[in-house]
Each structure stands twice: as structure tokens, then as C-alpha cells.
Amino acid sequence: MNNPKRYTITTALPYTNGPIHIGHLAGVYVPADIYVRYLRNKGKDVAFVGGSDEHGVPITIKAKKEGVTPQDVVDKYHGIIKKSFEDFGISYDNYSRTSAPIHHQTASEFFTKLYEKGEFIEKVESQLYDEEANQFLADRFVLGTCPKCGDENSYGDQCEKCGTSHNATDLINPKSAITGNVPTVKETKHWFLPLDKHEAFLKEWILEGHKDDWKPNVYGQVKSWIDDGLRPRAVTRDLDWGIPVPLKDAEGKVLYVWFDAPIGYISSTKEWAEANGKDWEPYWKDKDTKLVHFIGKDNIVFHCIIFPAMLKAHGDYIMPDNVPANEFLNLEGNKLSTSKNWAVWLHEYLEDFPDKQDVLRYALTANAPETKDNDFTWKDFQARNNNELVAIFGNFINRVVVLTNKYYNGEVPTPGSLSELDEDVLSQVREFPNIISRSMERYRFREALGEMMNLARLGNKYLADEEPWKLVKTDEERTKTIMYVALQISAALSVLSEPFLPFSATKLKGILKLESSSVVIERSQDGVDMSGLIWEDVENKEELIAPGHVIGKAELLFAKIEDAEIQAQIDKLEATKLANAAEAKVVEPQKETIGFEDFTKLDIRTGTIIEAEKMPKAKKLLVLKVDTGIDVRTIVSGIAESYKPEDIIGQKVSVLVNLAPRKLRGVESEGMILMTDTKDGKLSFIAPSEENVANGEFVS
Ligand SMILES: [Zn+2]
């Protein structure tokens, strides 16, 4: 869509059964915020709305487990999530929640409108029922084998292994998630949205209309859904937590969470409009509005098929112009997991790295999972900070500010005539707003960020080539011109970096004594001409910061992150890994029964290690001399990763002495030391618990 009148930008509603982590930030919230800040910098009319998704089965399961009400659960996590967004500068115009009265009302009205238009199919059908819990089982209340891929831990609504969405009654060997009982089957009435009825529309709108501008991963997933054939989808549930179905014969039923959640975008816009004396309707109903949903890849079907079908059935709403869904971010090579605590939680990050929100925003954008799953590693995070933010961006700004203060008491100098290089550098600077815009408009934020950093590189190189700190001794006039040019680049960076690094950009504007970005927003909305710089100024203005303007003192924009800080984070993850391994430890089943005579064939004796050394070129092996009471013999043992040779001299051991000798790396081993595993994956000796046991005693 070219030149829309206004923008409505939404972000996936985070589900309030836990805090949020870097995967959420990288996939949805940072890209959306970059886009919105960019639009505001360009003076566009934007409604940036989000909120917490507070209904559905997992919240009720969590409440039951913790012995609290579902409202307690959502109150707690809504607070934590909302604060994380504020802390990381996600600049919502409104952040709401689906338990808010305005949302209940909006979703009820939406359902009623579709009901009255005859857009639903009413069906009585058999559903799984837990007799003990007195409850119908749908969605996450039931576990079983996936009919498509055979995974044994599929949920009633979706298989996390293969991503297939299905009905609970499709599961093989279903079990109640509440009691573990095998469910019975009971009849119940529900309302279905016939997705098949909207198939032709969806085909034309997406498969034909958005072939070229939607991301291939999104388009591909939608196409495969449509090619599979669309079926009616129940939009109500037998549950007591949610928005009551607004019909007389629907007692004990609520709207399906995936029916009400996306309507949350509309309610949040309404809430914002009411609080600001605006009309919400153009933001959702005017065809000159560009609607964009930022989501993760697990939500594609809901935002590209189900929600559009709902909007179409309603009839008054516009369709999204784009749904730039991202792939997933992994952490140190493994899938992020809330239940396994394999994550970097945002609130914990800020405890360890206070005031470094921009560093995380930067690292996540530079490595964003835009076209494929990507990996976050702490080493990469450190390198991005130290080698890019500190060494390029920070270093450039620091030099400019320090030298301007040193040479001119902070006053922007009057330039002499510009050299060819100066002219060339300044004309390159004027091209950056367009270069970055082109990437932004295609939702390629990683690329856009790279271009912004190229502007910092340009400044850094200009100073390194011109060396004003040397020239100042011989040519004061030329030095003034160089510093003037460098200050123009600094001012340009303070504008163009704002979408990506909002905290640092504000700090930089403070140092340069330029108007802050909030002024820019005011100017854009009211059309008042203020002195704050906006995106187009960098392109059009001859001068961004004028001679005579006095800047402030130098402050570090970015600080180096030391190895020890990174190691602490890696250690934290290692500890999580060990804890998970201990929890997942499976006790092997008992082996086949043997007779007593089989056991007596084993000659196990007590012994003492009297010498130990490393086997050359073998990571795991130690060569031991063991006094078995019978003799002193050589035993090669695979314990080098658990014990140092010098620590085990004198160690009492149990030895299987009549094991046939075998050669290990050329050394003949005459027996075996008995060992077992510890919880943290090391080996431990099986030895007599008393010291006064002689060598050569039978172990029996
Ligand atoms: Zn499956």
C-alpha cells in the first residue's frame, strides 16, 4: 500500500502464564517497535497497540496447580510482562489486557454480529469428558497421540511436534491433563466458523494478492493450509474462564481464546482512542489505513486465515496489509523453552546488565530470525557490543564530542570551504534515510540496522583518515571544517539510530543538545514546526547542527562487556542444563534374572590405587597401578574427566580382578575398577565405607 493515511500496528498478545524472554523480544516486539519508531520519525499517524492474552486453558491449569484463581495468575504476569515492555522501550500507544471490560464487550459484540448475520454453524457433537473433574476436555486439557505424526504428547488443539492443528477427538489414546483419566464422550453444542466458506476469498486475497510482498515463510505456510482444505472451526468452549458466549442457550460456555484474542487488538485501539479523544474506527475500517500484524511463526494460521475470516464475516473491517512473521530464535544451540527454563528472561537480563537495553535490542536485531531460525549466543552478544557498538558507534561519537569540547569549548565551529571528500561524505549521509527506509518498508530490520551502522562506520573512517587530532597542530582552519562535518554525521546518527537504539539516541541527543524524540512525535502529529530533527531532515537539510550551537560534555554511549560477565551467563545456562539432565534422568529397568552361581563367577576384591598417570593423547583414560592384595597390577580406567591423577593416590576401590585382560591404547589392562555416575555427570568410586578394610577382601 502506497502512502497510507494512517497505520495500525499490532503485536501478538503475549500469553500470561509466564514472563517473557529474548525469543519473544527478537521475534515480535523489537521489530514492531523499530517499525513504529521509524514511522513516527517520518511523521506518520500510528496506533501501536498490544495487550496481554489472559484467557484459555493453560492459565486455568496453572491456577489449579498453584491453588490460586486464574485472575491471580493473569494479574501477576500481566504486571511482569507490561513492565518488561516498558523497560525495553517498546513504545506502545496502548497496552491493554483481554480480561478488561472493554475487551469483553467488544468481543461479545463481535460474536453477536456474526451470529445475527448467520455466519456460524451450530453443531451438537461428541466431546471428550472427564467424569472425575466434571468437565469437558478440549485444547490443552487433553493429551494424546498426534493422528498425523504419532507424537505421544500432542495437545487436544495442536501438536507441538509437527505443528498440526486438530480437534481433541482426533487424538489417539486421549488422556485428561487434569486427572490422567481416560475420558468418556459426551454430547455438547458449539458454534463453528465455516472457514471453508471463506476459502475463495483467502485464496484471492493472499495467494494471488500478496504473492510478492509477503515473506515466503508466511506465504508458504498459508498456501499449505489452504491447499489442505479449510474446515469449520469451533469458536466456543465448555469452560468457566473466558468471555461468556452471549447467547441464551450457551450457559457454561465461553468464546474460544483464539476467537477473542485477536479482537483484543481492536479493544486496545478503542481504549487508546477513548483516553485520547480520538475516533478508533478509521484505524480499523478505513481502506486508507495500513494494518500490520507482528507475530511469531507459530501464530501464522490465526492471523492469516482465522482472524481475516472473522473480519471478512463481520464485513466492516479492513484486512492486514502484511503479517511479517519471524522464525524462532534459539539460545546457545537449543530451542528456547519456558518449562525447561532454557531462556534469558528479560527481567533477569536487566538485573545483570542494568541500562543495557539497547545492547540486547541491537544484538537481537543484528541476529534476527527474519528468514530462518537463528541462534543467540552470549559470545556473539559480547562481540556485537564490544566490536560494533563500542568500537564503531561509541568510539566515533566520543571522539567528536571530546575534541569539540577540547578545541572549541563545545561550540560547533564555522567550517571553511569543503573539500571534495567533505562534500562526498555529506552527500553520502543524505542518502542514508532513503537506504534505511527501503529496508524498513520491506520489514528487513536486520539489513536496516546494518545500514545505520554503516553511517557510523562512515563517520569513524572519516575521522581516522583526516586525523584532526594531528592536524590541529598545523592547520586550525581545516580542523574546524573536519569537526563540523563530523558533527553533522553525529546529528544524523542521533535521528537514524532512534528506531533501533532509542535509549542511546536520546542520550546522544542530550549530549548534542538537540531536541529529543518526543518533540519529534509532537511535531509530526500536530504539524507544528519545532527544531527537533526528523527523518527527512537528514535527507533535505544542508545543515543539521549549526555553527555556534553549544554541545554538552562527553558521556559514554556504550561500555565494554568483560569476559567474566559473559562467563557468568554461560555458567548460569550450564547449571540449568545440569538441573534439566538430573530431572530427565531415567532409571534403567532391571536386567534379566541370574542365578547365584552366575554372581559367584565374578571375583571382586577390595584394593588401593598406588600410582596414577594420564594416558598420553587420551582425554578420558588414566593408567593406574592397583594393589589388589593378590598382586600389584596395571588397570586402565576411563575416569580422567572426573579425577586428576594426583588426587586418587591412596583411594580405596573395588576391583573386578578376574576380567580377561585387554589392551587399551597399547597398554594391557588387568581388571576393572567399579564406578557409578553422580547427578552432575561425573564418575564416583564404589569403595568400602570404612578405612580399615585390607586389600584383597572379597566383595560379595
Ligand atoms: Zn504431530
Short mmCIF file of C-alpha atoms in Angstrom, two decimals, residues 47-51 91-97 267-273 275-276:
data_model
loop_
_atom_site.label_atom_id
_atom_site.label_comp_id
_atom_site.label_asym_id
_atom_site.label_seq_id
_atom_site.Cartn_x
_atom_site.Cartn_y
_atom_site.Cartn_z
CA ALA A 47 -1.65 3.49 16.54
CA PHE A 48 0.70 0.94 18.12
CA VAL A 49 -1.41 -1.43 20.19
CA GLY A 50 -0.87 -4.60 22.18
CA GLY A 51 -2.04 -6.31 25.32
CA SER A 91 6.71 2.23 22.72
CA TYR A 92 3.06 1.15 22.73
CA ASP A 93 0.39 3.80 22.39
CA ASN A 94 -1.73 1.39 24.40
CA TYR A 95 -1.04 -1.89 26.16
CA SER A 96 -4.29 -3.50 27.31
CA ARG A 97 -5.46 -6.92 28.51
CA SER A 267 -10.35 -3.33 22.01
CA SER A 268 -6.88 -1.95 22.73
CA THR A 269 -7.27 0.59 19.92
CA LYS A 270 -10.67 1.60 21.31
CA GLU A 271 -9.23 2.03 24.80
CA TRP A 272 -6.43 4.23 23.41
CA ALA A 273 -8.84 6.32 21.33
CA ALA A 275 -8.34 8.01 26.51
CA ASN A 276 -7.05 10.40 23.85
#
